Coordinates of C-alpha atoms in Angstrom, one line a residue:
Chain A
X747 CA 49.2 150.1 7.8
X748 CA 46.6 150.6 5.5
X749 CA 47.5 152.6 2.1
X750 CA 51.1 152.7 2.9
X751 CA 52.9 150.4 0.1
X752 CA 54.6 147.6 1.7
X753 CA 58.0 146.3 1.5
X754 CA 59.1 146.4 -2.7
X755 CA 61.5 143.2 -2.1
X756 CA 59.7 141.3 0.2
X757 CA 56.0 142.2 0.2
X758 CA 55.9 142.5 3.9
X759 CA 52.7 144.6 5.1
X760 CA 54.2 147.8 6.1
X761 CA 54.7 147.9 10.2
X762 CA 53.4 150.1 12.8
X763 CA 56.5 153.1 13.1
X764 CA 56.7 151.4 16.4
X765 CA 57.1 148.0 15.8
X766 CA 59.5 149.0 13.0
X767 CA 61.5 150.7 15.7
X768 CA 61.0 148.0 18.2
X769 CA 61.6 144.8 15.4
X770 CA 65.1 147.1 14.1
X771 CA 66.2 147.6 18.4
X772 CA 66.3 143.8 18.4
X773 CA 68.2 143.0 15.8
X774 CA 70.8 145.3 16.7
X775 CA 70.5 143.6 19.8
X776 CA 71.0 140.2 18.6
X777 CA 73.9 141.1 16.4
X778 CA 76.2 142.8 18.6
X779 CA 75.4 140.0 21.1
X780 CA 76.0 137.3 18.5
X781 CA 79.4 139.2 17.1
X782 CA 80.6 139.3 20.5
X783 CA 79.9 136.0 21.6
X784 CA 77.5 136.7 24.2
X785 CA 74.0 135.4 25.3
X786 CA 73.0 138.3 27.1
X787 CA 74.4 141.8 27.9
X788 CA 77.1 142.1 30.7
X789 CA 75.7 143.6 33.7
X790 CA 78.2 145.7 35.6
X791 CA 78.2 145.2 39.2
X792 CA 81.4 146.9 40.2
X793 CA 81.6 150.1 37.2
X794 CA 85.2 151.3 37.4
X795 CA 85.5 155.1 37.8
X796 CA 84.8 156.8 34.7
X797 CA 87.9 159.0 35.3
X798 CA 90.3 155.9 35.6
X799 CA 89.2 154.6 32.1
X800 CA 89.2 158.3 30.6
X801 CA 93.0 158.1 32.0
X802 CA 94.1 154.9 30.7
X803 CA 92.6 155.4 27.0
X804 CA 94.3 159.0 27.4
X805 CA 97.4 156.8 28.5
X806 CA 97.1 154.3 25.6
X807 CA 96.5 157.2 23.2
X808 CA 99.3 159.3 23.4
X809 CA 100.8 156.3 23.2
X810 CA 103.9 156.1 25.5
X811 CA 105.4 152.6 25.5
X812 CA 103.6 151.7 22.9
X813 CA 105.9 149.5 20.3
X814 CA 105.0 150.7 17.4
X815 CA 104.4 154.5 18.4
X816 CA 101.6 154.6 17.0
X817 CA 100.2 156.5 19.1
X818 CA 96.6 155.2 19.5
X819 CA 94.4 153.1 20.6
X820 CA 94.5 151.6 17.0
X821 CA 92.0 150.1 15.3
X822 CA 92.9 146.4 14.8
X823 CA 91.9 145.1 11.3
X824 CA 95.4 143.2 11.0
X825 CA 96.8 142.7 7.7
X826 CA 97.5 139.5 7.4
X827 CA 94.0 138.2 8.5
X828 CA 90.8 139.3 9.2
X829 CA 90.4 137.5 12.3
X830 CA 89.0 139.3 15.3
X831 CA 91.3 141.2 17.3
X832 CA 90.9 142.5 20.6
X833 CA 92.7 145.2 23.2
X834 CA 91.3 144.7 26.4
X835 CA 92.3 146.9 29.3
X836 CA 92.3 145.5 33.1
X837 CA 92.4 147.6 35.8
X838 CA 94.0 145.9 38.9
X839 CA 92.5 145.4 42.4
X840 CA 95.0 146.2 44.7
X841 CA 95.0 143.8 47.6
X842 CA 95.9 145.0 51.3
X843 CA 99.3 142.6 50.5
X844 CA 99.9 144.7 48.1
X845 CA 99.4 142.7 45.1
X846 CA 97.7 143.3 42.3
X847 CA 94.8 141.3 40.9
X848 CA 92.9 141.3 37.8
X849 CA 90.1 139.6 36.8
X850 CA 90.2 138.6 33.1
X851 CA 87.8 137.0 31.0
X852 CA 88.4 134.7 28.0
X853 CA 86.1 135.0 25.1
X854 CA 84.0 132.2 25.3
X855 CA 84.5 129.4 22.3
X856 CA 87.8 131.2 20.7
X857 CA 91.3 130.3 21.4
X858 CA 93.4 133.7 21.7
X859 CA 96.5 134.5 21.0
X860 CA 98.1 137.3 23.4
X861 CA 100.5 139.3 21.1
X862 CA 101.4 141.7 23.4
X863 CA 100.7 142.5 27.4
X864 CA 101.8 145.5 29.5
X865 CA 101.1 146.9 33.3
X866 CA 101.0 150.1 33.5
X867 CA 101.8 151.9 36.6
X868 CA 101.8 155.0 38.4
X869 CA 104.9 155.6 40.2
X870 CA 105.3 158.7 42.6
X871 CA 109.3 160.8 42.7
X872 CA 111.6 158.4 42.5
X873 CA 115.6 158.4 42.4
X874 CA 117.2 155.4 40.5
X875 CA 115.0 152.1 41.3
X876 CA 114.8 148.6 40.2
X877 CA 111.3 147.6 39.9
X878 CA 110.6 143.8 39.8
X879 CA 107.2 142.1 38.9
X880 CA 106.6 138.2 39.6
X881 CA 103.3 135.8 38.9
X882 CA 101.9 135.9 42.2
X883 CA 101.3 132.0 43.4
X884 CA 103.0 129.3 45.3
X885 CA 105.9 129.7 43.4
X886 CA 106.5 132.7 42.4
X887 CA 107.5 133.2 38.7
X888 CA 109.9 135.8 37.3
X889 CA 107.9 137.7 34.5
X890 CA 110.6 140.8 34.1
X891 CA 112.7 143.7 35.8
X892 CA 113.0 147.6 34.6
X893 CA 115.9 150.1 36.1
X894 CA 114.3 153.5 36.6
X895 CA 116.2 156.7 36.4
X896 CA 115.6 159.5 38.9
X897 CA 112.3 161.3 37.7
X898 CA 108.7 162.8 38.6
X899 CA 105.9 160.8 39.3
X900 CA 104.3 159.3 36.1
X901 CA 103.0 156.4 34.3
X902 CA 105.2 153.4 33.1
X903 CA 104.1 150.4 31.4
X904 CA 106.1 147.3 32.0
X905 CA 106.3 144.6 29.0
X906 CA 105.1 141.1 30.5
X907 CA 105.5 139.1 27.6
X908 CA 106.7 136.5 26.6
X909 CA 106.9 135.5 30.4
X910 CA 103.0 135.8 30.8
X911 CA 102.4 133.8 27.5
X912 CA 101.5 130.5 29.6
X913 CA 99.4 132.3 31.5
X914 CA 96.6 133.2 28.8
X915 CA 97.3 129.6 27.2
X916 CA 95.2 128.6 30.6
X917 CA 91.8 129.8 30.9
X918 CA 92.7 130.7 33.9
X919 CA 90.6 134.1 34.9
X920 CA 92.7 135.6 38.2
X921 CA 96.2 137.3 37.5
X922 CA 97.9 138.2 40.6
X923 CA 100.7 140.0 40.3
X924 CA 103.5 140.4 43.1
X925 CA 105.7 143.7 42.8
X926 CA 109.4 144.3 44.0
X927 CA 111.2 147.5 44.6
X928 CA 115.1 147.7 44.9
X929 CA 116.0 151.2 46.1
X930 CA 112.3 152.3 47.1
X931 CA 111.5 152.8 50.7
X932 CA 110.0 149.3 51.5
X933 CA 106.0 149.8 51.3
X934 CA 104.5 149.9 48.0
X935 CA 102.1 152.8 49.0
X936 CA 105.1 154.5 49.7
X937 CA 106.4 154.8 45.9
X938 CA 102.7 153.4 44.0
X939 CA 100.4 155.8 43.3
X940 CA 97.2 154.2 45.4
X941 CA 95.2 152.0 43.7
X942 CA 91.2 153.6 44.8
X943 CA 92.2 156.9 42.7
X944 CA 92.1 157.8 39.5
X945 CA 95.4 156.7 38.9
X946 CA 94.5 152.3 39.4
X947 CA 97.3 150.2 37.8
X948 CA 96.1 148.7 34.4
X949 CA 96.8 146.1 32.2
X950 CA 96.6 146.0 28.3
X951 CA 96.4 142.8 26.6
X952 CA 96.7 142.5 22.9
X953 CA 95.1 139.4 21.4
X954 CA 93.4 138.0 18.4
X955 CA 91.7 135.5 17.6
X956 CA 92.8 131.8 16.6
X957 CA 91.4 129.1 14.8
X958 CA 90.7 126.2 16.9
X959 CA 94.0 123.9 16.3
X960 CA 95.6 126.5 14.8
X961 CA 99.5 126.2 15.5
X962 CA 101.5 129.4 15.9
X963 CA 104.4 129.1 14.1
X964 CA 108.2 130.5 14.9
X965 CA 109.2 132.3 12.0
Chain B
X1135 CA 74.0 153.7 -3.3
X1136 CA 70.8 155.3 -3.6
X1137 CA 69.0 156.4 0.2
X1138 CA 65.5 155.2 0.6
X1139 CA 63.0 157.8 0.7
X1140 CA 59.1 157.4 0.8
X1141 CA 58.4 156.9 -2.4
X1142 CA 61.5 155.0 -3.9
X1143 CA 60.8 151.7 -4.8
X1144 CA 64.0 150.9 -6.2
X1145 CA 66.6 149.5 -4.2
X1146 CA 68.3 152.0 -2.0
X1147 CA 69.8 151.8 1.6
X1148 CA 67.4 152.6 4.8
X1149 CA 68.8 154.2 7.4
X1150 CA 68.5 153.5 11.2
X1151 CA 70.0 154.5 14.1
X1152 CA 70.0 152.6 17.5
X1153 CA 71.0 154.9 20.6
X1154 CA 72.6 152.9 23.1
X1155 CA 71.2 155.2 25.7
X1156 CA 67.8 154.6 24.5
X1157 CA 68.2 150.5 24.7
X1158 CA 70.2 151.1 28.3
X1159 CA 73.1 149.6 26.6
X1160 CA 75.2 152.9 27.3
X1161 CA 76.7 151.6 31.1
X1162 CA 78.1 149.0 29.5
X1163 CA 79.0 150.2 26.0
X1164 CA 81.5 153.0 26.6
X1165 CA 81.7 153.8 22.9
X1166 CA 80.4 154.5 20.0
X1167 CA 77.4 156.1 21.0
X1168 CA 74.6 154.0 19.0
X1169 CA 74.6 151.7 15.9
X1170 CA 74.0 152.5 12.1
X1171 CA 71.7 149.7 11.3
X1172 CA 71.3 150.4 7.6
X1173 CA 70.0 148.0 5.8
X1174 CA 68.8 147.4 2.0
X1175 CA 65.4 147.5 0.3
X1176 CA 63.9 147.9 -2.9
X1177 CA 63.0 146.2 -6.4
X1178 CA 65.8 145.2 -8.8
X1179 CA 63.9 145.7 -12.1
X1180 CA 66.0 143.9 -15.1
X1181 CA 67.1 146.8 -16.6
X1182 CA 68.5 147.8 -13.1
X1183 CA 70.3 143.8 -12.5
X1184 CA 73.9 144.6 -11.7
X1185 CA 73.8 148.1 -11.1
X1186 CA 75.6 149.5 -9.4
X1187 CA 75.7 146.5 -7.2
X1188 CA 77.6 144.1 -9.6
X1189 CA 80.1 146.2 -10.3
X1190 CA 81.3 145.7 -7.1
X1191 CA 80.6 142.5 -6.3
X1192 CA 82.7 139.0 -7.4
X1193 CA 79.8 138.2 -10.0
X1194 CA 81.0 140.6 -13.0
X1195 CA 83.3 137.8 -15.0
X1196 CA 79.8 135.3 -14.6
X1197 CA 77.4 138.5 -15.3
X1198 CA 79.4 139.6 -18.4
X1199 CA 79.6 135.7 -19.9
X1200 CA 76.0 135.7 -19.6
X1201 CA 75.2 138.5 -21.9
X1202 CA 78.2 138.1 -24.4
X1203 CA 76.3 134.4 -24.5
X1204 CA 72.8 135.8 -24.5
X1205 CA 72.0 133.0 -22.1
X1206 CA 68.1 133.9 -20.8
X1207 CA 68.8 134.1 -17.0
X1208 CA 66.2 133.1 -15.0
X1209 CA 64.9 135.0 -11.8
X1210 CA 66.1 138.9 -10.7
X1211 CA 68.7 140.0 -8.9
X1212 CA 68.5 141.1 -5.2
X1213 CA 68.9 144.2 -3.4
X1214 CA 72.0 143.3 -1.1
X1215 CA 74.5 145.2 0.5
X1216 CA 77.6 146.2 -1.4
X1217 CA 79.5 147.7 0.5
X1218 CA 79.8 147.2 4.6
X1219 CA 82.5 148.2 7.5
X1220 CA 83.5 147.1 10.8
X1221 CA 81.8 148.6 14.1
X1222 CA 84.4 149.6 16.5
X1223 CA 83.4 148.5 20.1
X1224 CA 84.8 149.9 23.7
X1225 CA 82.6 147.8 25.5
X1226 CA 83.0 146.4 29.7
X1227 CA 83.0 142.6 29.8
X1228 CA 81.0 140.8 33.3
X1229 CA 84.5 141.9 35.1
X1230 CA 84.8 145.4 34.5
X1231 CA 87.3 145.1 31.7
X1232 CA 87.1 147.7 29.3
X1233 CA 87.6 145.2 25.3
X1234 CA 87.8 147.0 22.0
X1235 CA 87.3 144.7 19.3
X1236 CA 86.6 146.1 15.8
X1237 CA 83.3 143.9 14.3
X1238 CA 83.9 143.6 10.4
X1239 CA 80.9 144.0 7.9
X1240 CA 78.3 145.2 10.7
X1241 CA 77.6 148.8 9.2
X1242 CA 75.8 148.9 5.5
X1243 CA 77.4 151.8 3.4
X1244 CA 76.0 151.1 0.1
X1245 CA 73.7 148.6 -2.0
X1246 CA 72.9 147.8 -5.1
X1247 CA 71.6 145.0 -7.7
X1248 CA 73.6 141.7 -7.6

């Protein structure tokens, strides 16, 4: 633009306030997509209810099962590296089998490494149960086992690590998980909260990000 | 950090703010709402080199041998950012996961002369 001084640094011709605007969108554009390892914005064919995520962060944040009590959907800059860490939450399709499936996604290029994965469910009244989760499959693999006192319906997140471990080390995408109940009546919608309201099991995995070849070692 | 203004010619941080809703990136980014996209411009006279920018940045110890040693330096210094934080994202991936990932160094706080 004529008699506006141009860039000090760079000498650049001052731009049109719209192709400022426009030239600024796109790089903001470019470097989420870039940081996020992503060719193009996600498009979101099946948007989950706004109500089930406002639930699960409210779940997350007040922090119930969370290991270190912190309380909160924490903010992940871990000490001991700087690598990129990521919480994602999954919410579960419930299939008429009753099973629950998730559809996870592995960040394209980067090895992760799952610190830490839970299921959280919404379970009606109850008296004293056993409840039982497996990796759904032709064999059917153990991945851990909770006794519930007597109480009101609730959430309750369920530890699946280290069982689920070899799970992520596949890029495999599905996770179907198969539930058990000792002492409920026998049909999961009997004693799960259904699965189309706002109260859809989730899953939270923990991961961060690993060199390529880097070996996780046992301390 | 000085903040741009018209007439500043000195280097200072511009501000700019992307709306997500204004982009249509808001269905899939649940939060934040937009992006600070500061960013730094501006001359870095001679008398301005290393301020306030070197004082923060790795370059003192080499900055400081060069004037105890009087050494003529060649070329200016830059406007550059000197100090940047991480943009927390809640975003949904292709399958309707919700991620939060914590990008380091995307948000431009301060700059200076380095």
């Amino acid at each position: 633009v004529e008699g506006r001084p141009g860039c000090p640094s760079c000498k650049m011709p001052p731009l049109e306030p719209n192709a400022e605007k426009a030239f600024l969108v796109e790089v903001a554009k470019q470097q989420i997509l870039q940081k996020l390892n992503l060719k193009e914005r996600p498009n979101i064919t099946h948007p989950v209810p706004r109500v089930a995520v406002t639930n699960a962060l409210r779940r997350l944040h007040m922090g119930k099962g969370r290991p270190d009590g912190a309380g909160r959907f924490s903010s992940w800059e871990s000490p001991e590296t700087d690598k990129q860490g990521y919480e994602i939450i999954s919410f579960a399709e419930t299939e008429p089998s009753g099973l629950l499936q998730f559809q996870l996604t592995h960040p394209k290029g980067q090895d992760m490494h799952v610190l830490e994965a839970q299921l959280w469910l919404h379970l009606k009244a109850h008296q004293n149960i056993t409840l039982q989760i497996y990796l759904a499959g032709d064999r059917r693999v153990a991945l851990g086992e909770q006794k519930l006192g007597s109480k009101g319906s609730g959430w309750h997140p369920f530890s699946l690590m280290p069982a689920l471990q070899s799970f992520f080390e596949h890029e495999e995408k599905t996770l179907r998980l198969e539930l058990e109940c000792q002492g409920c009546p026998s049909s999961a919608a009997v004693w799960l909260t259904s699965a189309g309201s706002s109260y859809q099991p989730f899953l939270v995995v923990k991961a961060k990000v690993q060199e390529p070849g880097h070996q996780v070692t046992k301390r | 950090s000085l903040s741009c203004d018209q007439n500043s010619e000195v280097c200072c941080r511009k501000d700019y703010y992307v709306d997500f809703r204004d982009i249509g990136w808001n269905d899939w980014i649940f939060k934040p709402e937009g992006y600070q996209i500061n960013y730094c411009m501006g001359e870095c006279p001679v008398h301005l080199a290393g301020t306030p920018g070197i004082a923060a940045s790795f370059h003192t110890t080499v900055f400081n041998l060069v004037k105890a040693n009087n050494i003529r330096t060649a070329g200016r210094s830059c406007c550059v950012p000197t100090q940047r934080r991480a943009l927390s994202l809640l975003y949904f991936d292709p399958n309707s996961n919700l991620i939060k990932t914590d990008i380091p160094d995307m948000v431009v706080d301060a700059c200076g002369c380095s």
